mmCIF file of C-alpha atoms and ligand atoms in Angstrom:
data_model
loop_
_atom_site.group_PDB
_atom_site.id
_atom_site.type_symbol
_atom_site.label_atom_id
_atom_site.label_comp_id
_atom_site.label_asym_id
_atom_site.label_seq_id
_atom_site.Cartn_x
_atom_site.Cartn_y
_atom_site.Cartn_z
ATOM 1 C CA MET A 661 36.930 81.645 -13.036
ATOM 2 C CA ALA A 662 37.266 80.904 -16.920
ATOM 3 C CA THR A 663 40.059 79.140 -18.631
ATOM 4 C CA GLN A 664 41.248 78.748 -21.930
ATOM 5 C CA THR A 665 43.944 76.706 -23.900
ATOM 6 C CA GLY A 666 47.499 77.766 -25.241
ATOM 7 C CA ILE A 667 50.793 76.862 -24.829
ATOM 8 C CA THR A 668 53.018 77.246 -21.176
ATOM 9 C CA ILE A 669 56.161 76.949 -20.207
ATOM 10 C CA ALA A 670 57.026 75.874 -16.617
ATOM 11 C CA GLY A 671 60.536 77.489 -16.156
ATOM 12 C CA PRO A 672 63.461 78.665 -18.165
ATOM 13 C CA ASN A 673 64.028 76.026 -20.276
ATOM 14 C CA GLN A 674 61.164 74.062 -20.359
ATOM 15 C CA PRO A 675 59.302 72.438 -23.115
ATOM 16 C CA TYR A 676 56.225 73.910 -24.488
ATOM 17 C CA THR A 677 53.175 72.166 -23.100
ATOM 18 C CA VAL A 678 49.881 72.591 -24.591
ATOM 19 C CA VAL A 679 47.309 73.297 -21.712
ATOM 20 C CA ASP A 680 43.211 73.874 -20.992
ATOM 21 C CA THR A 681 43.698 75.602 -17.658
ATOM 22 C CA ILE A 682 45.355 79.323 -18.724
ATOM 23 C CA PRO A 683 42.832 81.950 -17.026
ATOM 24 C CA ARG A 684 41.265 84.166 -19.618
ATOM 25 C CA PRO A 685 42.339 87.346 -18.719
ATOM 26 C CA THR A 686 39.781 90.217 -17.761
ATOM 27 C CA VAL A 687 39.907 93.900 -19.945
ATOM 28 C CA GLY A 688 40.716 96.755 -18.475
ATOM 29 C CA PRO A 689 39.396 100.306 -19.403
ATOM 30 C CA LYS A 690 41.646 101.020 -22.254
ATOM 31 C CA GLN A 691 41.921 97.486 -22.974
ATOM 32 C CA ALA A 692 40.915 95.098 -25.426
ATOM 33 C CA LEU A 693 39.938 91.518 -24.837
ATOM 34 C CA VAL A 694 41.418 89.406 -28.434
ATOM 35 C CA LYS A 695 41.087 86.295 -30.146
ATOM 36 C CA SER A 696 44.811 85.137 -31.434
ATOM 37 C CA LEU A 697 43.968 84.743 -35.053
ATOM 38 C CA TYR A 698 48.305 84.552 -36.418
ATOM 39 C CA VAL A 699 51.423 84.830 -34.676
ATOM 40 C CA GLY A 700 54.536 85.883 -36.396
ATOM 41 C CA LEU A 701 57.842 84.245 -35.022
ATOM 42 C CA ASN A 702 60.602 86.341 -34.134
ATOM 43 C CA PRO A 703 64.166 85.214 -32.330
ATOM 44 C CA VAL A 704 62.721 86.713 -28.840
ATOM 45 C CA GLU A 705 60.495 83.128 -28.324
ATOM 46 C CA PRO A 706 63.485 80.305 -28.404
ATOM 47 C CA PHE A 707 65.381 82.837 -26.031
ATOM 48 C CA MET A 708 62.714 83.438 -24.099
ATOM 49 C CA GLN A 709 61.947 79.699 -23.347
ATOM 50 C CA HIS A 710 65.710 79.011 -22.715
ATOM 51 C CA SER A 711 66.522 81.286 -20.389
ATOM 52 C CA GLY A 712 63.341 82.886 -18.784
ATOM 53 C CA ILE A 713 64.844 86.398 -19.192
ATOM 54 C CA LEU A 714 62.171 88.870 -19.680
ATOM 55 C CA ILE A 715 59.540 86.275 -18.113
ATOM 56 C CA ALA A 716 57.946 88.121 -15.563
ATOM 57 C CA GLU A 717 55.165 84.795 -14.123
ATOM 58 C CA PHE A 718 55.765 81.087 -14.812
ATOM 59 C CA PRO A 719 54.383 78.996 -15.846
ATOM 60 C CA ALA A 720 54.075 81.339 -18.676
ATOM 61 C CA VAL A 721 52.588 82.036 -21.709
ATOM 62 C CA ILE A 722 54.905 84.045 -24.319
ATOM 63 C CA GLY A 723 54.306 85.241 -28.116
ATOM 64 C CA SER A 724 55.373 88.618 -29.638
ATOM 65 C CA ASP A 725 54.030 89.286 -32.906
ATOM 66 C CA THR A 726 50.289 88.646 -33.982
ATOM 67 C CA THR A 727 47.088 89.190 -35.643
ATOM 68 C CA ALA A 728 43.893 89.120 -33.569
ATOM 69 C CA VAL A 729 40.263 90.440 -33.589
ATOM 70 C CA VAL A 730 38.145 92.168 -31.027
ATOM 71 C CA LEU A 731 36.144 90.081 -28.690
ATOM 72 C CA GLU A 732 35.513 93.076 -25.960
ATOM 73 C CA ALA A 733 36.030 96.584 -25.815
ATOM 74 C CA GLY A 734 37.177 98.138 -22.365
ATOM 75 C CA ALA A 735 34.708 101.009 -21.468
ATOM 76 C CA GLU A 736 37.348 103.912 -21.808
ATOM 77 C CA CYS A 737 38.511 102.530 -25.476
ATOM 78 C CA THR A 738 38.321 104.893 -28.361
ATOM 79 C CA LYS A 739 39.989 103.408 -30.693
ATOM 80 C CA LEU A 740 38.624 99.472 -30.731
ATOM 81 C CA ARG A 741 35.524 98.408 -30.656
ATOM 82 C CA ARG A 742 34.042 94.602 -30.884
ATOM 83 C CA GLY A 743 34.319 92.819 -34.216
ATOM 84 C CA ASP A 744 37.799 95.346 -34.967
ATOM 85 C CA TYR A 745 41.042 93.745 -36.288
ATOM 86 C CA VAL A 746 44.390 94.694 -34.433
ATOM 87 C CA PHE A 747 48.056 93.649 -35.468
ATOM 88 C CA GLY A 748 51.139 94.741 -33.442
ATOM 89 C CA CYS A 749 53.679 93.218 -31.007
ATOM 90 C CA ALA A 750 52.736 91.796 -27.315
ATOM 91 C CA PRO A 751 54.755 93.247 -24.538
ATOM 92 C CA VAL A 752 56.981 90.042 -23.955
ATOM 93 C CA GLY A 753 56.656 88.420 -21.124
ATOM 94 C CA LEU A 754 53.306 89.258 -19.424
ATOM 95 C CA ASN A 755 50.952 86.303 -19.517
ATOM 96 C CA ARG A 756 47.613 88.263 -19.729
ATOM 97 C CA PHE A 757 49.060 90.672 -23.087
ATOM 98 C CA SER A 758 50.554 87.338 -24.674
ATOM 99 C CA PRO A 759 49.301 85.648 -28.241
ATOM 100 C CA PHE A 760 50.288 81.900 -27.851
ATOM 101 C CA GLN A 761 46.488 81.353 -25.720
ATOM 102 C CA GLU A 762 43.268 81.554 -27.578
ATOM 103 C CA THR A 763 42.186 84.977 -25.877
ATOM 104 C CA PHE A 764 44.738 87.874 -24.698
ATOM 105 C CA LEU A 765 44.742 91.683 -24.193
ATOM 106 C CA VAL A 766 45.721 93.887 -25.965
ATOM 107 C CA ASP A 767 46.308 98.052 -24.534
ATOM 108 C CA GLU A 768 44.787 100.028 -27.308
ATOM 109 C CA ALA A 769 47.541 102.940 -27.462
ATOM 110 C CA TRP A 770 50.364 99.850 -28.282
ATOM 111 C CA VAL A 771 48.104 98.304 -30.979
ATOM 112 C CA PHE A 772 48.119 98.623 -34.678
ATOM 113 C CA LYS A 773 43.964 98.990 -36.211
ATOM 114 C CA LYS A 774 44.175 96.901 -39.125
ATOM 115 C CA THR A 775 42.450 98.492 -42.137
ATOM 116 C CA ALA A 776 41.840 97.195 -45.504
ATOM 117 C CA ARG A 777 45.767 98.035 -46.295
ATOM 118 C CA VAL A 778 47.228 95.213 -44.151
ATOM 119 C CA GLY A 779 46.184 91.531 -44.820
ATOM 120 C CA LEU A 780 45.294 89.166 -41.685
ATOM 121 C CA GLU A 781 48.468 87.100 -42.100
ATOM 122 C CA GLU A 782 51.170 89.718 -43.146
ATOM 123 C CA GLY A 783 49.861 91.800 -40.175
ATOM 124 C CA SER A 784 51.917 89.608 -37.871
ATOM 125 C CA THR A 785 54.769 90.796 -39.581
ATOM 126 C CA VAL A 786 54.541 94.382 -38.267
ATOM 127 C CA GLY A 787 54.966 94.688 -34.714
ATOM 128 C CA ALA A 788 58.426 93.423 -33.588
ATOM 129 C CA GLY A 789 60.152 94.625 -36.345
ATOM 130 C CA SER A 790 58.506 98.071 -36.538
ATOM 131 C CA LEU A 791 58.636 99.053 -33.422
ATOM 132 C CA THR A 792 61.922 98.045 -32.366
ATOM 133 C CA ALA A 793 63.544 99.464 -35.434
ATOM 134 C CA GLY A 794 61.476 102.615 -34.626
ATOM 135 C CA LEU A 795 62.954 102.789 -31.497
ATOM 136 C CA ALA A 796 66.631 102.703 -32.659
ATOM 137 C CA LEU A 797 65.981 105.220 -35.308
ATOM 138 C CA ILE A 798 63.266 107.463 -33.653
ATOM 139 C CA ASP A 799 64.265 107.489 -30.102
ATOM 140 C CA GLY A 800 67.664 106.197 -30.701
ATOM 141 C CA LEU A 801 69.366 107.612 -33.758
ATOM 142 C CA ARG A 802 66.994 110.922 -33.236
ATOM 143 C CA LEU A 803 65.760 110.925 -37.087
ATOM 144 C CA GLN A 804 62.768 113.090 -37.708
ATOM 145 C CA LEU A 805 59.890 111.183 -39.026
ATOM 146 C CA PRO A 806 57.464 113.099 -41.713
ATOM 147 C CA SER A 807 54.121 113.060 -40.864
ATOM 148 C CA PRO A 808 52.012 110.478 -42.868
ATOM 149 C CA GLY A 809 51.474 111.991 -46.266
ATOM 150 C CA THR A 810 54.119 114.008 -46.456
ATOM 151 C CA ALA A 811 57.866 113.793 -47.892
ATOM 152 C CA ALA A 812 60.660 114.318 -45.491
ATOM 153 C CA PRO A 813 63.202 116.675 -46.959
ATOM 154 C CA ARG A 814 66.043 114.692 -49.061
ATOM 155 C CA ARG A 815 69.431 114.683 -46.679
ATOM 156 C CA ASP A 816 72.513 114.146 -48.581
ATOM 157 C CA SER A 817 73.775 111.349 -45.915
ATOM 158 C CA TRP A 818 73.754 107.737 -45.166
ATOM 159 C CA VAL A 819 72.129 105.886 -42.590
ATOM 160 C CA VAL A 820 74.249 102.645 -42.108
ATOM 161 C CA VAL A 821 71.849 99.600 -41.521
ATOM 162 C CA MET A 822 73.883 96.341 -40.182
ATOM 163 C CA GLY A 823 71.740 93.445 -40.970
ATOM 164 C CA GLY A 824 69.354 95.390 -43.333
ATOM 165 C CA SER A 825 67.653 91.852 -44.463
ATOM 166 C CA GLY A 826 66.503 90.885 -40.881
ATOM 167 C CA THR A 827 62.795 91.484 -39.527
ATOM 168 C CA VAL A 828 64.237 94.543 -37.710
ATOM 169 C CA GLY A 829 66.871 95.959 -40.349
ATOM 170 C CA GLN A 830 63.967 95.655 -43.011
ATOM 171 C CA TYR A 831 61.829 98.329 -41.265
ATOM 172 C CA ALA A 832 65.171 100.620 -40.521
ATOM 173 C CA VAL A 833 65.709 100.615 -43.521
ATOM 174 C CA GLN A 834 62.112 101.549 -44.212
ATOM 175 C CA ILE A 835 61.823 104.036 -41.804
ATOM 176 C CA ALA A 836 65.863 105.872 -42.609
ATOM 177 C CA LYS A 837 64.354 106.066 -45.964
ATOM 178 C CA LEU A 838 60.927 107.838 -45.114
ATOM 179 C CA CYS A 839 62.861 109.610 -43.194
ATOM 180 C CA GLY A 840 65.013 111.237 -46.203
ATOM 181 C CA TYR A 841 68.044 108.985 -45.737
ATOM 182 C CA LYS A 842 69.941 107.458 -48.464
ATOM 183 C CA VAL A 843 70.846 104.183 -46.959
ATOM 184 C CA LEU A 844 73.612 101.565 -46.907
ATOM 185 C CA ALA A 845 72.708 98.264 -45.639
ATOM 186 C CA SER A 846 75.112 95.067 -44.593
ATOM 187 C CA CYS A 847 73.478 91.559 -45.289
ATOM 188 C CA SER A 848 74.159 88.149 -46.528
ATOM 189 C CA PRO A 849 74.711 88.307 -50.177
ATOM 190 C CA SER A 850 71.689 86.006 -50.945
ATOM 191 C CA LYS A 851 69.551 88.310 -49.013
ATOM 192 C CA ALA A 852 70.693 91.698 -50.681
ATOM 193 C CA GLU A 853 67.323 91.946 -52.718
ATOM 194 C CA ILE A 854 65.525 91.763 -49.657
ATOM 195 C CA ALA A 855 67.206 94.896 -48.357
ATOM 196 C CA ARG A 856 67.242 96.522 -51.735
ATOM 197 C CA LYS A 857 63.570 95.820 -52.204
ATOM 198 C CA ALA A 858 63.187 97.792 -47.649
ATOM 199 C CA GLY A 859 64.611 100.526 -49.368
ATOM 200 C CA ALA A 860 68.206 99.948 -49.324
ATOM 201 C CA ASP A 861 70.389 102.094 -52.057
ATOM 202 C CA ALA A 862 73.477 99.736 -51.276
ATOM 203 C CA THR A 863 74.104 96.575 -49.948
ATOM 204 C CA PHE A 864 77.320 94.852 -48.742
ATOM 205 C CA ASP A 865 78.423 91.653 -47.354
ATOM 206 C CA ASN A 866 77.814 91.162 -43.489
ATOM 207 C CA ARG A 867 80.562 88.467 -43.588
ATOM 208 C CA ALA A 868 83.361 89.897 -45.418
ATOM 209 C CA PRO A 869 86.961 90.744 -43.363
ATOM 210 C CA LEU A 870 85.964 93.604 -40.959
ATOM 211 C CA ASP A 871 88.322 95.909 -43.199
ATOM 212 C CA GLU A 872 86.581 94.705 -46.261
ATOM 213 C CA GLN A 873 83.487 96.010 -44.981
ATOM 214 C CA LEU A 874 84.807 99.295 -43.740
ATOM 215 C CA GLY A 875 86.594 100.378 -46.873
ATOM 216 C CA ILE A 876 82.705 99.567 -48.733
ATOM 217 C CA ILE A 877 81.029 102.061 -46.247
ATOM 218 C CA GLU A 878 84.174 104.707 -47.077
ATOM 219 C CA ARG A 879 83.741 104.163 -50.726
ATOM 220 C CA VAL A 880 79.908 103.998 -50.506
ATOM 221 C CA THR A 881 78.827 107.081 -48.496
ATOM 222 C CA GLY A 882 81.427 109.376 -50.789
ATOM 223 C CA GLY A 883 84.014 109.500 -47.859
ATOM 224 C CA GLY A 884 82.320 108.924 -44.716
ATOM 225 C CA GLN A 885 78.452 111.351 -45.406
ATOM 226 C CA PHE A 886 77.107 109.837 -42.116
ATOM 227 C CA ARG A 887 76.676 110.152 -38.649
ATOM 228 C CA HIS A 888 74.177 107.549 -37.969
ATOM 229 C CA VAL A 889 74.900 103.676 -37.333
ATOM 230 C CA VAL A 890 72.019 101.288 -36.466
ATOM 231 C CA ASP A 891 73.106 97.385 -35.624
ATOM 232 C CA ALA A 892 69.921 95.727 -36.047
ATOM 233 C CA SER A 893 71.285 92.256 -36.114
ATOM 234 C CA ALA A 894 73.318 92.428 -32.603
ATOM 235 C CA GLN A 895 76.122 91.240 -34.576
ATOM 236 C CA ALA A 896 78.476 93.643 -35.734
ATOM 237 C CA PHE A 897 78.982 96.069 -32.970
ATOM 238 C CA GLU A 898 82.926 96.461 -33.751
ATOM 239 C CA LEU A 899 82.152 97.262 -37.381
ATOM 240 C CA SER A 900 79.804 100.103 -36.177
ATOM 241 C CA ILE A 901 81.550 101.889 -34.008
ATOM 242 C CA LYS A 902 84.735 101.507 -36.469
ATOM 243 C CA ALA A 903 82.736 103.080 -38.666
ATOM 244 C CA LEU A 904 81.655 106.113 -36.529
ATOM 245 C CA GLU A 905 84.941 106.088 -35.578
ATOM 246 C CA THR A 906 87.792 106.256 -38.773
ATOM 247 C CA ILE A 907 85.240 107.148 -40.831
ATOM 248 C CA ALA A 908 81.806 109.128 -40.553
ATOM 249 C CA ARG A 909 83.194 112.703 -41.144
ATOM 250 C CA GLU A 910 79.562 114.227 -39.866
ATOM 251 C CA GLU A 911 79.562 115.889 -36.142
ATOM 252 C CA ASP A 912 77.306 114.150 -33.606
ATOM 253 C CA LYS A 913 77.615 110.460 -33.908
ATOM 254 C CA PHE A 914 74.748 108.485 -33.078
ATOM 255 C CA PHE A 915 74.706 104.433 -32.971
ATOM 256 C CA ALA A 916 71.363 102.806 -31.687
ATOM 257 C CA THR A 917 71.634 98.641 -31.447
ATOM 258 C CA VAL A 918 69.420 95.805 -30.956
ATOM 259 C CA ASP A 919 72.161 94.095 -28.866
ATOM 260 C CA ASP A 920 70.839 95.188 -24.949
ATOM 261 C CA TRP A 921 73.089 92.208 -23.594
ATOM 262 C CA SER A 922 76.926 92.536 -24.197
ATOM 263 C CA GLU A 923 78.775 94.794 -22.799
ATOM 264 C CA MET A 924 79.859 97.298 -24.567
ATOM 265 C CA ASN A 925 82.806 100.411 -24.248
ATOM 266 C CA VAL A 926 82.497 103.345 -26.250
ATOM 267 C CA SER A 927 84.004 106.677 -26.351
ATOM 268 C CA ASP A 928 81.938 109.768 -25.153
ATOM 269 C CA SER A 929 82.270 111.003 -28.549
ATOM 270 C CA ILE A 930 79.546 108.400 -29.979
ATOM 271 C CA ASN A 931 75.998 108.704 -28.602
ATOM 272 C CA VAL A 932 74.974 104.834 -27.848
ATOM 273 C CA TYR A 933 70.789 104.032 -27.508
ATOM 274 C CA ARG A 934 70.258 100.229 -27.078
ATOM 275 C CA VAL A 935 66.715 99.321 -27.485
ATOM 276 C CA GLN A 936 64.907 97.409 -24.599
ATOM 277 C CA PHE A 937 61.726 96.824 -26.175
ATOM 278 C CA GLY A 938 61.439 94.133 -23.509
ATOM 279 C CA THR A 939 60.579 97.126 -21.025
ATOM 280 C CA LEU A 940 57.096 98.037 -23.072
ATOM 281 C CA GLY A 941 54.247 97.615 -20.570
ATOM 282 C CA ARG A 942 56.602 98.126 -17.297
ATOM 283 C CA LEU A 943 55.005 101.224 -16.590
ATOM 284 C CA GLU A 944 56.232 100.823 -13.099
ATOM 285 C CA GLN A 945 59.831 101.280 -14.265
ATOM 286 C CA PRO A 946 61.187 104.624 -15.717
ATOM 287 C CA LEU A 947 62.368 103.173 -18.386
ATOM 288 C CA GLY A 948 59.223 101.069 -18.775
ATOM 289 C CA LYS A 949 57.572 104.248 -18.873
ATOM 290 C CA HIS A 950 59.521 105.779 -21.798
ATOM 291 C CA VAL A 951 59.735 103.003 -23.840
ATOM 292 C CA THR A 952 55.803 102.552 -23.607
ATOM 293 C CA GLY A 953 54.879 106.470 -24.381
ATOM 294 C CA VAL A 954 57.498 106.403 -27.329
ATOM 295 C CA ILE A 955 55.399 102.854 -28.774
ATOM 296 C CA ALA A 956 52.700 104.682 -28.251
ATOM 297 C CA GLU A 957 53.528 107.470 -30.849
ATOM 298 C CA LEU A 958 54.931 105.284 -32.644
ATOM 299 C CA VAL A 959 52.127 103.219 -33.348
ATOM 300 C CA ALA A 960 50.006 106.399 -33.944
ATOM 301 C CA ALA A 961 52.148 107.365 -36.836
ATOM 302 C CA PHE A 962 53.270 104.200 -38.357
ATOM 303 C CA GLU A 963 49.163 103.483 -38.099
ATOM 304 C CA GLY A 964 49.335 106.772 -40.887
ATOM 305 C CA HIS A 965 52.734 106.230 -42.661
ATOM 306 C CA ILE A 966 51.311 102.257 -43.531
ATOM 307 C CA GLU A 967 47.531 103.374 -44.682
ATOM 308 C CA THR A 968 49.844 105.334 -47.316
ATOM 309 C CA GLY A 969 51.677 102.798 -47.766
ATOM 310 C CA ALA A 970 55.320 104.537 -46.927
ATOM 311 C CA LEU A 971 55.880 101.537 -44.608
ATOM 312 C CA ARG A 972 54.874 98.224 -45.915
ATOM 313 C CA PRO A 973 54.115 94.828 -44.012
ATOM 314 C CA LEU A 974 57.248 91.890 -44.841
ATOM 315 C CA ASP A 975 57.133 89.328 -46.984
ATOM 316 C CA TYR A 976 56.320 85.964 -45.376
ATOM 317 C CA GLN A 977 56.573 82.476 -44.968
ATOM 318 C CA LEU A 978 52.678 80.761 -43.891
ATOM 319 C CA VAL A 979 53.290 77.745 -42.359
ATOM 320 C CA PRO A 980 50.884 75.163 -43.194
ATOM 321 C CA GLY A 981 47.993 74.139 -40.826
ATOM 322 C CA ALA A 982 47.337 75.958 -37.686
ATOM 323 C CA GLY A 983 47.266 75.023 -33.701
ATOM 324 C CA TRP A 984 49.743 75.036 -31.151
ATOM 325 C CA ASP A 985 51.527 72.092 -32.383
ATOM 326 C CA ARG A 986 52.412 74.103 -35.396
ATOM 327 C CA ILE A 987 53.303 77.067 -33.471
ATOM 328 C CA MET A 988 55.843 74.758 -31.579
ATOM 329 C CA GLU A 989 57.308 72.950 -34.400
ATOM 330 C CA SER A 990 57.918 76.325 -36.453
ATOM 331 C CA ILE A 991 60.191 77.503 -33.486
ATOM 332 C CA ALA A 992 61.951 74.900 -33.872
ATOM 333 C CA ASP A 993 62.110 75.234 -37.351
ATOM 334 C CA LEU A 994 62.951 79.142 -36.794
ATOM 335 C CA GLU A 995 65.903 78.007 -34.358
ATOM 336 C CA ALA A 996 67.417 75.341 -36.895
ATOM 337 C CA GLY A 997 67.519 78.390 -39.611
ATOM 338 C CA LYS A 998 64.889 76.793 -41.499
ATOM 339 C CA PHE A 999 63.073 79.875 -42.697
ATOM 340 C CA THR A 1000 64.276 82.069 -45.340
ATOM 341 C CA LYS A 1001 61.115 84.651 -44.682
ATOM 342 C CA LYS A 1002 59.352 85.637 -41.379
ATOM 343 C CA PRO A 1003 57.307 82.706 -40.413
ATOM 344 C CA VAL A 1004 53.635 83.398 -39.800
ATOM 345 C CA VAL A 1005 51.343 80.653 -38.081
ATOM 346 C CA LYS A 1006 47.841 80.324 -38.030
ATOM 347 C CA VAL A 1007 46.682 80.219 -34.425
ATOM 348 C CA GLN A 1008 42.806 78.926 -34.802
ATOM 349 C CA GLU A 1009 39.887 79.666 -36.992
ATOM 350 C CA GLU A 1010 38.179 82.913 -35.928
HETATM 351 N N1 LIG B 1662 66.856 94.455 -27.562
HETATM 352 C C1 LIG B 1662 65.727 94.616 -28.388
HETATM 353 O O1 LIG B 1662 64.530 95.262 -27.468
HETATM 354 C C2 LIG B 1662 65.211 93.491 -29.437
HETATM 355 C C3 LIG B 1662 64.077 93.885 -29.913
HETATM 356 C C4 LIG B 1662 64.000 93.263 -31.128
HETATM 357 C C5 LIG B 1662 65.268 91.668 -31.746
HETATM 358 N N2 LIG B 1662 66.169 92.254 -31.176
HETATM 359 C C6 LIG B 1662 66.991 91.231 -31.472
HETATM 360 O O2 LIG B 1662 67.558 91.993 -32.854
HETATM 361 C C7 LIG B 1662 67.768 90.765 -33.656
HETATM 362 C C8 LIG B 1662 67.695 90.911 -34.789
HETATM 363 O O3 LIG B 1662 65.965 90.215 -34.674
HETATM 364 P P1 LIG B 1662 65.355 90.216 -35.982
HETATM 365 O O4 LIG B 1662 64.013 89.648 -35.515
HETATM 366 O O5 LIG B 1662 65.602 91.194 -36.567
HETATM 367 O O6 LIG B 1662 65.943 88.995 -36.362
HETATM 368 P P2 LIG B 1662 66.426 88.257 -37.913
HETATM 369 O O7 LIG B 1662 65.353 88.745 -38.699
HETATM 370 O O8 LIG B 1662 66.848 87.024 -37.664
HETATM 371 O O9 LIG B 1662 67.293 89.124 -38.535
HETATM 372 C C9 LIG B 1662 68.841 89.011 -38.116
HETATM 373 C C10 LIG B 1662 69.738 89.696 -39.324
HETATM 374 O O10 LIG B 1662 71.274 89.539 -38.598
HETATM 375 C C11 LIG B 1662 71.781 89.370 -39.625
HETATM 376 N N3 LIG B 1662 73.191 88.708 -38.909
HETATM 377 C C12 LIG B 1662 72.588 87.151 -38.640
HETATM 378 N N4 LIG B 1662 73.901 86.508 -38.631
HETATM 379 C C13 LIG B 1662 75.155 87.715 -38.454
HETATM 380 C C14 LIG B 1662 76.593 87.917 -38.649
HETATM 381 N N5 LIG B 1662 77.092 86.432 -37.629
HETATM 382 N N6 LIG B 1662 76.856 88.459 -39.301
HETATM 383 C C15 LIG B 1662 76.471 89.474 -39.237
HETATM 384 N N7 LIG B 1662 75.069 89.966 -39.698
HETATM 385 C C16 LIG B 1662 74.213 88.877 -39.081
HETATM 386 C C17 LIG B 1662 71.380 88.859 -40.510
HETATM 387 O O11 LIG B 1662 71.845 88.867 -41.810
HETATM 388 P P3 LIG B 1662 71.523 87.541 -43.171
HETATM 389 O O12 LIG B 1662 70.763 86.742 -43.152
HETATM 390 O O13 LIG B 1662 71.373 88.473 -44.721
HETATM 391 O O14 LIG B 1662 73.095 87.048 -43.159
HETATM 392 C C18 LIG B 1662 69.633 89.151 -40.174
HETATM 393 O O15 LIG B 1662 69.670 91.013 -41.414
HETATM 394 C C19 LIG B 1662 67.840 89.702 -32.394
HETATM 395 O O16 LIG B 1662 69.198 89.226 -31.952
HETATM 396 C C20 LIG B 1662 66.819 89.576 -31.573
HETATM 397 O O17 LIG B 1662 66.990 89.083 -30.711
HETATM 398 C C21 LIG B 1662 66.378 93.278 -29.691
#
């Protein structure tokens, strides 16, 4: 059996180890074997390493956002060929699909095919953020995406995005705008420009006292012209529900959140959707099947919106150097809050 190098974790809260004994995966008919070129780092990496949650097998290979080049395409692939570049987010926790190793598998329906529109480095800022936000806003809040190249009707209604400066939040802002809504986003005042650049019409301080934040939401939305709130920070449950219960004046209220782990009690008057990106590729589970189907639709739609420039990769911080050590150090830096933009690490030369 052919083996390759990469980083593994022996069990929950075990350190990363560089090894050269990882089995090289074999392609399925609609999959491609790709070479890992860049990875974008997300909070899910330290979360998985410390908790072991979402990991299906140990020793585990992890990683989420990636840019890679196709080495071999499966017999039934219609989108990908050898030499194509791809970017996106791995179905987390499944070794054979994880980018912290020399080569791994992608399913062609869940991965973006790169064009000249997107740089190799910035490609690895797109997957987890856009698809998590897509699940929240399209599957959860039930917003209608326009077809690529067409403009959505302008809606006289706000979408409130909690955490509009983060990876998921910046895409939530972009997608809500794409769907024709006005966007009010929360963030640290020092990051207001990031949310504005993503398209937010107005921002407010996510660390201000709750009543102050509610007051701003009421004032900016013209006394409650909204029914959609998305918490892209996993920190704003109470504020989100209070805003919907006490300020929103529109019927049919929707709350979508990236927090799929906390206990939440919400009255029946609000539709609640909790994003579970981690079920991507778990086709044996009903939810995994649903999420995987939605993600395939989102990838196809977002490829079109990226091509027209309506959906844009994020600003990022490229870590100097390349290789497994840089990835391990950068995850520690991410945990220590050292990055001001999304970190991208070069894995290896093409
Ligand atoms: N359920 C799922 O399937 C799923 C999928 C992807 C991500 N997630 C989770 O979603 C969350 C966001 O991920 P990300 O990659 O976007 O992270 P990120 O880039 O670090 O962004 C975090 C966001 O949260 C805001 N924030 C941080 N602390 C806050 C606080 N105390 N009060 C209010 N806002 C606060 C930040 O705002 P400022 O920096 O401007 O203060 C920023 O906008 C993470 O918890 C991640 O694990 C879940």
